[in-house]
Amino acid sequence: SADTAMYSAKQNGRNNYQFYLAEMNADAALRLQTEHQLHLALERGEFELHYQPKLRLAAGAQMGKISGFEALLRWRHPERGLVAPFEFISILEETGLILPVGEWVIAEVCRQIGVWSAQYGSVPPVAINLSARQLGHAGLPQAVRAIVDAAGVDPGLLEFELTESMLMEDPEAAVRILGDLKSQGMRLSVDDFGTGYSSLAYLKRFPLDALKIDRTFVRDLPGDSDDAAITKAVISLAHSLNLKVVAEGVETVAHVDALRAYGCDEIQGYYIGKPSPAAECSALLQPESLAAA
Ligand code: C2E
Ligand code: MG
Ligand code: MG
Ligand code: MG
């Protein structure tokens, strides 16, 4: 491991960084280099957000309209090109860098909402993913308030996505923090629902607006009868708690048809639109494309 390599290097009295790299295996070296570069990425302006639409599925006047976007973080690395979150989010969390980067994400979404509202008149809500580290940070609601105030954005245009495991880590703290964000006017949803462990008693106490069904349950619809049963049960649970349901990972018309038949409210996935840079979202932002607020 990296620790062992550094320890033995120090024991040998050779505190040379190059030496550590040579002794470490390639994975550990890449990880250390990535961590080092992530420390500089924010000030170098290498992070960007891509936006993926959510579509209103339920029958009615809003059917087929865009109901919102989700902001997804990308790292534009000078040599590696566009790097996906699975390659760096866990490092940001472990190093604590997710706190400043997470604040940048919120500020950048606010800035983008300002640009879009100037361009198109109205903007649908934009969802931001939060990490466990951010939720565990007592200063989160205040930091959010300061960023949103400074940007002058309507808090109702912001949504936060949190996973079940994050919420259940310290549910009482989550109830307080979510309550604060809710009182600021933001929307709240549970991401990847069904993959974690959640207590229904707490689900009722969190001031939530939506559940997002994880894409692993959607993938084999409608053929897989277990996934179909789980999806229907989640939709029914959500509706009885007065929550909206969004299905993730919708890739085919068969997925769309099944989810419509089960009464799912909104869908998101490659079939509707891949995450794209803000400049490529203009067709979706035309007033006739948007669901009414
Ligand atoms: P997530 O929030 O559950 O986001 C959905 C992921 O599924 C995204 O991956 C999206 O590109 C991908 N996806 C969307 N539609 C489809 C589809 O039809 N098929 C398939 N196979 N995949 C689809 P991405 O962008 O790589 O993000 C992965 C995860 O990284 C996110 O999962 C979220 O947990 C995390 N993440 C992304 N941006 C941020 C951020 O700004 N902050 C934090 N804390 N986490 C983030
Ligand atoms: Mg999400
Ligand atoms: Mg998700
Ligand atoms: Mg996920």
mmCIF file of C-alpha atoms in Angstrom, residues 168-273:
data_model
loop_
_atom_site.group_PDB
_atom_site.id
_atom_site.type_symbol
_atom_site.label_atom_id
_atom_site.label_comp_id
_atom_site.label_asym_id
_atom_site.label_seq_id
_atom_site.Cartn_x
_atom_site.Cartn_y
_atom_site.Cartn_z
ATOM 1 C CA MET A 168 -29.493 6.864 7.603
ATOM 2 C CA GLU A 169 -25.915 7.482 8.794
ATOM 3 C CA ASP A 170 -27.227 9.996 11.336
ATOM 4 C CA PRO A 171 -30.968 10.276 10.702
ATOM 5 C CA GLU A 172 -31.650 12.786 13.478
ATOM 6 C CA ALA A 173 -29.005 15.155 12.095
ATOM 7 C CA ALA A 174 -30.401 14.583 8.591
ATOM 8 C CA VAL A 175 -33.921 15.518 9.798
ATOM 9 C CA ARG A 176 -32.523 18.842 11.100
ATOM 10 C CA ILE A 177 -30.377 19.667 8.069
ATOM 11 C CA LEU A 178 -33.081 18.719 5.569
ATOM 12 C CA GLY A 179 -35.562 20.743 7.600
ATOM 13 C CA ASP A 180 -33.313 23.782 7.302
ATOM 14 C CA LEU A 181 -32.835 23.364 3.536
ATOM 15 C CA LYS A 182 -36.587 22.803 3.113
ATOM 16 C CA SER A 183 -37.339 25.982 5.068
ATOM 17 C CA GLN A 184 -35.037 27.847 2.682
ATOM 18 C CA GLY A 185 -37.359 26.661 -0.099
ATOM 19 C CA MET A 186 -35.263 23.967 -1.751
ATOM 20 C CA ARG A 187 -36.603 20.643 -2.991
ATOM 21 C CA LEU A 188 -35.201 17.389 -1.641
ATOM 22 C CA SER A 189 -35.056 13.926 -3.132
ATOM 23 C CA VAL A 190 -33.682 10.504 -2.311
ATOM 24 C CA ASP A 191 -31.289 9.266 -5.007
ATOM 25 C CA ASP A 192 -30.710 5.616 -6.027
ATOM 26 C CA PHE A 193 -33.745 4.602 -3.978
ATOM 27 C CA GLY A 194 -33.941 0.885 -3.223
ATOM 28 C CA THR A 195 -30.198 0.212 -3.210
ATOM 29 C CA GLY A 196 -29.556 1.403 0.338
ATOM 30 C CA TYR A 197 -31.146 0.766 3.652
ATOM 31 C CA SER A 198 -33.874 3.101 4.727
ATOM 32 C CA SER A 199 -36.238 3.099 7.603
ATOM 33 C CA LEU A 200 -39.799 3.862 6.576
ATOM 34 C CA ALA A 201 -40.311 5.638 9.895
ATOM 35 C CA TYR A 202 -37.573 8.118 8.961
ATOM 36 C CA LEU A 203 -38.656 8.356 5.364
ATOM 37 C CA LYS A 204 -41.846 9.899 6.729
ATOM 38 C CA ARG A 205 -39.912 12.365 8.906
ATOM 39 C CA PHE A 206 -37.588 13.685 6.195
ATOM 40 C CA PRO A 207 -39.219 16.647 4.393
ATOM 41 C CA LEU A 208 -38.848 15.029 0.957
ATOM 42 C CA ASP A 209 -40.352 15.852 -2.419
ATOM 43 C CA ALA A 210 -39.330 12.848 -4.513
ATOM 44 C CA LEU A 211 -37.832 9.370 -4.633
ATOM 45 C CA LYS A 212 -35.580 8.430 -7.527
ATOM 46 C CA ILE A 213 -35.809 4.710 -8.331
ATOM 47 C CA ASP A 214 -32.330 3.350 -8.941
ATOM 48 C CA ARG A 215 -31.525 2.381 -12.512
ATOM 49 C CA THR A 216 -30.727 -1.230 -11.555
ATOM 50 C CA PHE A 217 -34.488 -1.794 -11.074
ATOM 51 C CA VAL A 218 -35.324 -0.134 -14.388
ATOM 52 C CA ARG A 219 -32.735 -1.894 -16.549
ATOM 53 C CA ASP A 220 -34.626 -5.196 -17.005
ATOM 54 C CA LEU A 221 -38.163 -3.790 -17.175
ATOM 55 C CA PRO A 222 -40.674 -4.989 -18.140
ATOM 56 C CA GLY A 223 -39.397 -8.593 -18.495
ATOM 57 C CA ASP A 224 -37.992 -9.103 -14.997
ATOM 58 C CA SER A 225 -40.984 -9.711 -12.763
ATOM 59 C CA ASP A 226 -39.052 -9.031 -9.517
ATOM 60 C CA ASP A 227 -37.872 -5.643 -10.783
ATOM 61 C CA ALA A 228 -41.381 -4.874 -11.995
ATOM 62 C CA ALA A 229 -42.797 -5.744 -8.553
ATOM 63 C CA ILE A 230 -40.184 -3.613 -6.769
ATOM 64 C CA THR A 231 -40.727 -0.657 -9.101
ATOM 65 C CA LYS A 232 -44.509 -0.777 -8.638
ATOM 66 C CA ALA A 233 -44.097 -1.079 -4.863
ATOM 67 C CA VAL A 234 -41.763 1.944 -4.733
ATOM 68 C CA ILE A 235 -44.191 4.003 -6.828
ATOM 69 C CA SER A 236 -47.067 3.014 -4.586
ATOM 70 C CA LEU A 237 -45.057 3.751 -1.415
ATOM 71 C CA ALA A 238 -43.960 7.133 -2.744
ATOM 72 C CA HIS A 239 -47.468 8.134 -3.746
ATOM 73 C CA SER A 240 -48.913 7.125 -0.399
ATOM 74 C CA LEU A 241 -46.287 9.361 1.268
ATOM 75 C CA ASN A 242 -47.220 12.158 -1.168
ATOM 76 C CA LEU A 243 -43.869 11.982 -2.923
ATOM 77 C CA LYS A 244 -43.164 12.194 -6.626
ATOM 78 C CA VAL A 245 -41.327 9.278 -8.265
ATOM 79 C CA VAL A 246 -38.555 9.689 -10.807
ATOM 80 C CA ALA A 247 -37.131 6.619 -12.584
ATOM 81 C CA GLU A 248 -33.415 6.733 -13.453
ATOM 82 C CA GLY A 249 -31.620 4.935 -16.271
ATOM 83 C CA VAL A 250 -34.476 4.950 -18.794
ATOM 84 C CA GLU A 251 -32.806 3.728 -21.974
ATOM 85 C CA THR A 252 -35.566 2.214 -24.153
ATOM 86 C CA VAL A 253 -39.131 2.814 -25.241
ATOM 87 C CA ALA A 254 -40.010 -0.448 -23.441
ATOM 88 C CA HIS A 255 -38.781 1.146 -20.184
ATOM 89 C CA VAL A 256 -40.913 4.226 -20.891
ATOM 90 C CA ASP A 257 -44.038 2.174 -21.615
ATOM 91 C CA ALA A 258 -43.628 0.036 -18.501
ATOM 92 C CA LEU A 259 -43.021 3.034 -16.236
ATOM 93 C CA ARG A 260 -46.027 4.860 -17.685
ATOM 94 C CA ALA A 261 -48.205 1.801 -17.049
ATOM 95 C CA TYR A 262 -46.977 1.652 -13.423
ATOM 96 C CA GLY A 263 -47.847 5.320 -12.861
ATOM 97 C CA CYS A 264 -44.308 6.712 -12.565
ATOM 98 C CA ASP A 265 -44.337 10.541 -12.562
ATOM 99 C CA GLU A 266 -41.035 11.425 -14.215
ATOM 100 C CA ILE A 267 -38.223 9.703 -16.104
ATOM 101 C CA GLN A 268 -34.555 10.364 -16.677
ATOM 102 C CA GLY A 269 -32.037 8.478 -18.808
ATOM 103 C CA TYR A 270 -30.226 8.173 -22.098
ATOM 104 C CA TYR A 271 -33.517 7.596 -23.952
ATOM 105 C CA ILE A 272 -34.591 11.145 -22.992
ATOM 106 C CA GLY A 273 -31.189 12.806 -22.977
#
